């Protein structure tokens, strides 16, 4: 199919497993490895935050690695406790992980879409509105962080 429509960008959305089976594209690392083997210029990765959490990944690290390889095409924002793909409102469980992700998305210059992939429990409109509000709040918080201090901590020699 890829060769039939080379001008269409396609994304692989990795996820550790579905209810009945494990999946081939289960982590950012394995997905990047396979994409490197397939070597098609129109393939990319959709990073679903909940899937990354469910795969026990540091989602910010996955985003940075995918971006550096040129494969980060789209982000689905949601949240979960880590043991299943609950598709909860972003930032309701993993505050610090979400803030770290937003910080690094800004740092790496990610200019793609922020999309929301949630399962509404109640009003779908209210859930989406709260998701957008939460993401905007994380963006404002990330902008207030001491960027220089964070980057200095990353480059400081180990003791």
PDB file of C-alpha atoms in Angstrom:
ATOM      1  CA  UNK A   1       0.000   0.000   0.000  1.00  0.00           C
ATOM      2  CA  UNK A   2       2.808   2.451   0.847  1.00  0.00           C
ATOM      3  CA  UNK A   3       4.264   2.209  -2.612  1.00  0.00           C
ATOM      4  CA  UNK A   4       0.813   2.770  -4.136  1.00  0.00           C
ATOM      5  CA  UNK A   5       0.430   6.149  -2.381  1.00  0.00           C
ATOM      6  CA  UNK A   6       3.957   7.462  -1.706  1.00  0.00           C
ATOM      7  CA  UNK A   7       2.770  11.058  -1.254  1.00  0.00           C
ATOM      8  CA  UNK A   8       0.517  10.108   1.693  1.00  0.00           C
ATOM      9  CA  UNK A   9       2.157  10.214   5.120  1.00  0.00           C
ATOM     10  CA  UNK A  10       1.181   7.216   7.270  1.00  0.00           C
ATOM     11  CA  UNK A  11       1.645   6.760  10.997  1.00  0.00           C
ATOM     12  CA  UNK A  12       2.240   3.659  13.050  1.00  0.00           C
ATOM     13  CA  UNK A  13       0.570   3.874  16.458  1.00  0.00           C
ATOM     14  CA  UNK A  14       2.329   1.527  18.829  1.00  0.00           C
ATOM     15  CA  UNK A  15       0.645  -0.111  21.793  1.00  0.00           C
ATOM     16  CA  UNK A  16       1.827  -2.938  24.080  1.00  0.00           C
ATOM     17  CA  UNK A  17      -1.235  -5.130  23.725  1.00  0.00           C
ATOM     18  CA  UNK A  18      -4.920  -5.440  23.125  1.00  0.00           C
ATOM     19  CA  UNK A  19      -7.188  -7.570  25.320  1.00  0.00           C
ATOM     20  CA  UNK A  20      -6.418 -10.792  23.457  1.00  0.00           C
ATOM     21  CA  UNK A  21      -2.851 -10.473  22.223  1.00  0.00           C
ATOM     22  CA  UNK A  22       0.437  -8.596  22.218  1.00  0.00           C
ATOM     23  CA  UNK A  23       1.324  -6.408  19.255  1.00  0.00           C
ATOM     24  CA  UNK A  24       4.439  -6.218  17.070  1.00  0.00           C
ATOM     25  CA  UNK A  25       4.626  -2.429  17.420  1.00  0.00           C
ATOM     26  CA  UNK A  26       4.596  -2.354  21.220  1.00  0.00           C
ATOM     27  CA  UNK A  27       7.171   0.301  22.140  1.00  0.00           C
ATOM     28  CA  UNK A  28       8.745   3.381  20.607  1.00  0.00           C
ATOM     29  CA  UNK A  29      12.082   1.566  20.347  1.00  0.00           C
ATOM     30  CA  UNK A  30      10.733  -1.466  18.479  1.00  0.00           C
ATOM     31  CA  UNK A  31       8.637   0.757  16.212  1.00  0.00           C
ATOM     32  CA  UNK A  32      11.691   2.872  15.358  1.00  0.00           C
ATOM     33  CA  UNK A  33      13.700  -0.287  14.679  1.00  0.00           C
ATOM     34  CA  UNK A  34      11.083  -1.654  12.282  1.00  0.00           C
ATOM     35  CA  UNK A  35      10.688   1.712  10.533  1.00  0.00           C
ATOM     36  CA  UNK A  36      14.446   1.777  10.029  1.00  0.00           C
ATOM     37  CA  UNK A  37      14.285  -1.645   8.399  1.00  0.00           C
ATOM     38  CA  UNK A  38      11.305  -0.751   6.194  1.00  0.00           C
ATOM     39  CA  UNK A  39      12.969   2.530   5.191  1.00  0.00           C
ATOM     40  CA  UNK A  40      10.033   4.352   3.643  1.00  0.00           C
ATOM     41  CA  UNK A  41      10.072   8.174   3.622  1.00  0.00           C
ATOM     42  CA  UNK A  42       6.321   8.486   4.152  1.00  0.00           C
ATOM     43  CA  UNK A  43       6.142   6.454   7.383  1.00  0.00           C
ATOM     44  CA  UNK A  44       6.038   8.033  10.811  1.00  0.00           C
ATOM     45  CA  UNK A  45       4.859   7.399  14.350  1.00  0.00           C
ATOM     46  CA  UNK A  46       1.779   8.500  16.201  1.00  0.00           C
ATOM     47  CA  UNK A  47       2.788   8.785  19.843  1.00  0.00           C
ATOM     48  CA  UNK A  48      -0.192   7.969  22.044  1.00  0.00           C
ATOM     49  CA  UNK A  49       0.767   9.180  25.523  1.00  0.00           C
ATOM     50  CA  UNK A  50      -1.338   6.510  27.216  1.00  0.00           C
ATOM     51  CA  UNK A  51       0.228   3.748  25.133  1.00  0.00           C
ATOM     52  CA  UNK A  52       3.687   4.964  26.113  1.00  0.00           C
ATOM     53  CA  UNK A  53       2.726   4.992  29.785  1.00  0.00           C
ATOM     54  CA  UNK A  54       1.176   1.563  29.392  1.00  0.00           C
ATOM     55  CA  UNK A  55       4.453   0.364  27.824  1.00  0.00           C
ATOM     56  CA  UNK A  56       6.301   1.658  30.932  1.00  0.00           C
ATOM     57  CA  UNK A  57       8.135   4.249  28.846  1.00  0.00           C
ATOM     58  CA  UNK A  58       9.283   7.707  29.757  1.00  0.00           C
ATOM     59  CA  UNK A  59       6.991   9.334  27.195  1.00  0.00           C
ATOM     60  CA  UNK A  60       9.065  12.531  26.997  1.00  0.00           C
ATOM     61  CA  UNK A  61      12.130  10.443  26.170  1.00  0.00           C
ATOM     62  CA  UNK A  62      10.183   8.546  23.511  1.00  0.00           C
ATOM     63  CA  UNK A  63       9.020  11.833  21.975  1.00  0.00           C
ATOM     64  CA  UNK A  64      12.583  13.169  21.847  1.00  0.00           C
ATOM     65  CA  UNK A  65      13.939   9.978  20.262  1.00  0.00           C
ATOM     66  CA  UNK A  66      11.143   9.826  17.701  1.00  0.00           C
ATOM     67  CA  UNK A  67      11.580  13.512  16.817  1.00  0.00           C
ATOM     68  CA  UNK A  68      15.351  13.182  16.452  1.00  0.00           C
ATOM     69  CA  UNK A  69      14.851  10.313  14.013  1.00  0.00           C
ATOM     70  CA  UNK A  70      12.270  12.312  12.053  1.00  0.00           C
ATOM     71  CA  UNK A  71       9.390   9.977  12.872  1.00  0.00           C
ATOM     72  CA  UNK A  72       7.259  11.919  15.353  1.00  0.00           C
ATOM     73  CA  UNK A  73       4.200  12.907  13.328  1.00  0.00           C
ATOM     74  CA  UNK A  74       1.298  13.202  15.759  1.00  0.00           C
ATOM     75  CA  UNK A  75       0.558  13.017  19.471  1.00  0.00           C
ATOM     76  CA  UNK A  76      -2.567  11.629  21.099  1.00  0.00           C
ATOM     77  CA  UNK A  77      -2.899  13.120  24.566  1.00  0.00           C
ATOM     78  CA  UNK A  78      -4.546  11.071  27.277  1.00  0.00           C
ATOM     79  CA  UNK A  79      -3.615   9.558  30.617  1.00  0.00           C
ATOM     80  CA  UNK A  80      -3.722   6.315  32.588  1.00  0.00           C
ATOM     81  CA  UNK A  81      -2.323   4.546  35.633  1.00  0.00           C
ATOM     82  CA  UNK A  82       0.075   2.444  33.558  1.00  0.00           C
ATOM     83  CA  UNK A  83      -1.588  -0.961  33.629  1.00  0.00           C
ATOM     84  CA  UNK A  84      -4.156  -0.424  30.875  1.00  0.00           C
ATOM     85  CA  UNK A  85      -5.121   1.981  28.086  1.00  0.00           C
ATOM     86  CA  UNK A  86      -7.828   3.888  29.956  1.00  0.00           C
ATOM     87  CA  UNK A  87      -7.778   7.003  27.699  1.00  0.00           C
ATOM     88  CA  UNK A  88      -8.372   9.375  30.597  1.00  0.00           C
ATOM     89  CA  UNK A  89      -8.272  13.182  30.466  1.00  0.00           C
ATOM     90  CA  UNK A  90      -4.619  14.321  30.115  1.00  0.00           C
ATOM     91  CA  UNK A  91      -2.983  15.230  33.403  1.00  0.00           C
ATOM     92  CA  UNK A  92      -5.513  13.596  35.701  1.00  0.00           C
ATOM     93  CA  UNK A  93      -3.080  10.916  36.892  1.00  0.00           C
ATOM     94  CA  UNK A  94       0.438  11.612  35.598  1.00  0.00           C
ATOM     95  CA  UNK A  95       0.976  15.313  36.314  1.00  0.00           C
ATOM     96  CA  UNK A  96       4.782  15.293  36.294  1.00  0.00           C
ATOM     97  CA  UNK A  97       5.104  13.035  33.260  1.00  0.00           C
ATOM     98  CA  UNK A  98       2.736  15.294  31.320  1.00  0.00           C
ATOM     99  CA  UNK A  99       4.670  18.420  32.305  1.00  0.00           C
ATOM    100  CA  UNK A 100       7.949  16.770  31.328  1.00  0.00           C
ATOM    101  CA  UNK A 101       6.497  15.756  27.968  1.00  0.00           C
ATOM    102  CA  UNK A 102       5.234  19.258  27.187  1.00  0.00           C
ATOM    103  CA  UNK A 103       8.584  20.781  28.223  1.00  0.00           C
ATOM    104  CA  UNK A 104      10.506  18.484  25.885  1.00  0.00           C
ATOM    105  CA  UNK A 105       8.055  18.868  23.008  1.00  0.00           C
ATOM    106  CA  UNK A 106       8.729  22.598  23.193  1.00  0.00           C
ATOM    107  CA  UNK A 107      12.465  22.035  23.567  1.00  0.00           C
ATOM    108  CA  UNK A 108      12.745  19.802  20.476  1.00  0.00           C
ATOM    109  CA  UNK A 109      10.626  22.147  18.387  1.00  0.00           C
ATOM    110  CA  UNK A 110       7.773  19.728  17.794  1.00  0.00           C
ATOM    111  CA  UNK A 111       5.384  21.603  15.507  1.00  0.00           C
ATOM    112  CA  UNK A 112       2.866  18.846  14.810  1.00  0.00           C
ATOM    113  CA  UNK A 113      -0.645  18.477  16.080  1.00  0.00           C
ATOM    114  CA  UNK A 114      -1.668  17.870  19.648  1.00  0.00           C
ATOM    115  CA  UNK A 115      -4.711  15.613  19.456  1.00  0.00           C
ATOM    116  CA  UNK A 116      -6.908  14.201  22.189  1.00  0.00           C
ATOM    117  CA  UNK A 117      -7.716  10.513  22.439  1.00  0.00           C
ATOM    118  CA  UNK A 118      -9.975  10.015  25.432  1.00  0.00           C
ATOM    119  CA  UNK A 119     -12.974   7.956  26.401  1.00  0.00           C
ATOM    120  CA  UNK A 120     -15.538  10.335  27.825  1.00  0.00           C
ATOM    121  CA  UNK A 121     -17.174   9.240  31.030  1.00  0.00           C
ATOM    122  CA  UNK A 122     -20.104  11.613  31.044  1.00  0.00           C
ATOM    123  CA  UNK A 123     -20.304  14.614  28.744  1.00  0.00           C
ATOM    124  CA  UNK A 124     -17.956  14.226  25.782  1.00  0.00           C
ATOM    125  CA  UNK A 125     -17.937  18.000  25.251  1.00  0.00           C
ATOM    126  CA  UNK A 126     -16.970  18.661  28.874  1.00  0.00           C
ATOM    127  CA  UNK A 127     -14.245  15.992  28.742  1.00  0.00           C
ATOM    128  CA  UNK A 128     -12.688  17.473  25.598  1.00  0.00           C
ATOM    129  CA  UNK A 129     -12.913  20.990  27.030  1.00  0.00           C
ATOM    130  CA  UNK A 130     -11.157  19.832  30.211  1.00  0.00           C
ATOM    131  CA  UNK A 131      -8.500  18.061  28.142  1.00  0.00           C
ATOM    132  CA  UNK A 132      -7.758  21.222  26.157  1.00  0.00           C
ATOM    133  CA  UNK A 133      -7.701  23.287  29.364  1.00  0.00           C
ATOM    134  CA  UNK A 134      -5.269  20.849  30.997  1.00  0.00           C
ATOM    135  CA  UNK A 135      -2.922  20.798  27.990  1.00  0.00           C
ATOM    136  CA  UNK A 136      -2.924  24.607  27.866  1.00  0.00           C
ATOM    137  CA  UNK A 137      -2.131  24.746  31.574  1.00  0.00           C
ATOM    138  CA  UNK A 138       0.767  22.345  31.110  1.00  0.00           C
ATOM    139  CA  UNK A 139       2.067  24.539  28.273  1.00  0.00           C
ATOM    140  CA  UNK A 140       1.938  27.600  30.535  1.00  0.00           C
ATOM    141  CA  UNK A 141       3.670  25.716  33.343  1.00  0.00           C
ATOM    142  CA  UNK A 142       6.360  24.451  30.988  1.00  0.00           C
ATOM    143  CA  UNK A 143       6.985  28.015  29.826  1.00  0.00           C
ATOM    144  CA  UNK A 144       7.576  29.049  33.459  1.00  0.00           C
ATOM    145  CA  UNK A 145      10.210  26.386  34.118  1.00  0.00           C
ATOM    146  CA  UNK A 146      13.848  27.432  34.343  1.00  0.00           C
ATOM    147  CA  UNK A 147      14.939  26.042  30.984  1.00  0.00           C
ATOM    148  CA  UNK A 148      18.597  26.914  31.500  1.00  0.00           C
ATOM    149  CA  UNK A 149      18.733  25.131  34.863  1.00  0.00           C
ATOM    150  CA  UNK A 150      17.026  22.029  33.472  1.00  0.00           C
ATOM    151  CA  UNK A 151      19.387  21.825  30.501  1.00  0.00           C
ATOM    152  CA  UNK A 152      22.416  22.497  32.730  1.00  0.00           C
ATOM    153  CA  UNK A 153      21.367  19.597  34.936  1.00  0.00           C
ATOM    154  CA  UNK A 154      21.322  17.369  31.859  1.00  0.00           C
ATOM    155  CA  UNK A 155      24.848  18.340  30.861  1.00  0.00           C
ATOM    156  CA  UNK A 156      26.436  18.451  34.319  1.00  0.00           C
ATOM    157  CA  UNK A 157      29.100  15.788  34.934  1.00  0.00           C
ATOM    158  CA  UNK A 158      28.098  12.871  37.150  1.00  0.00           C
ATOM    159  CA  UNK A 159      29.391  12.782  40.687  1.00  0.00           C
TER     160      UNK A 159
END
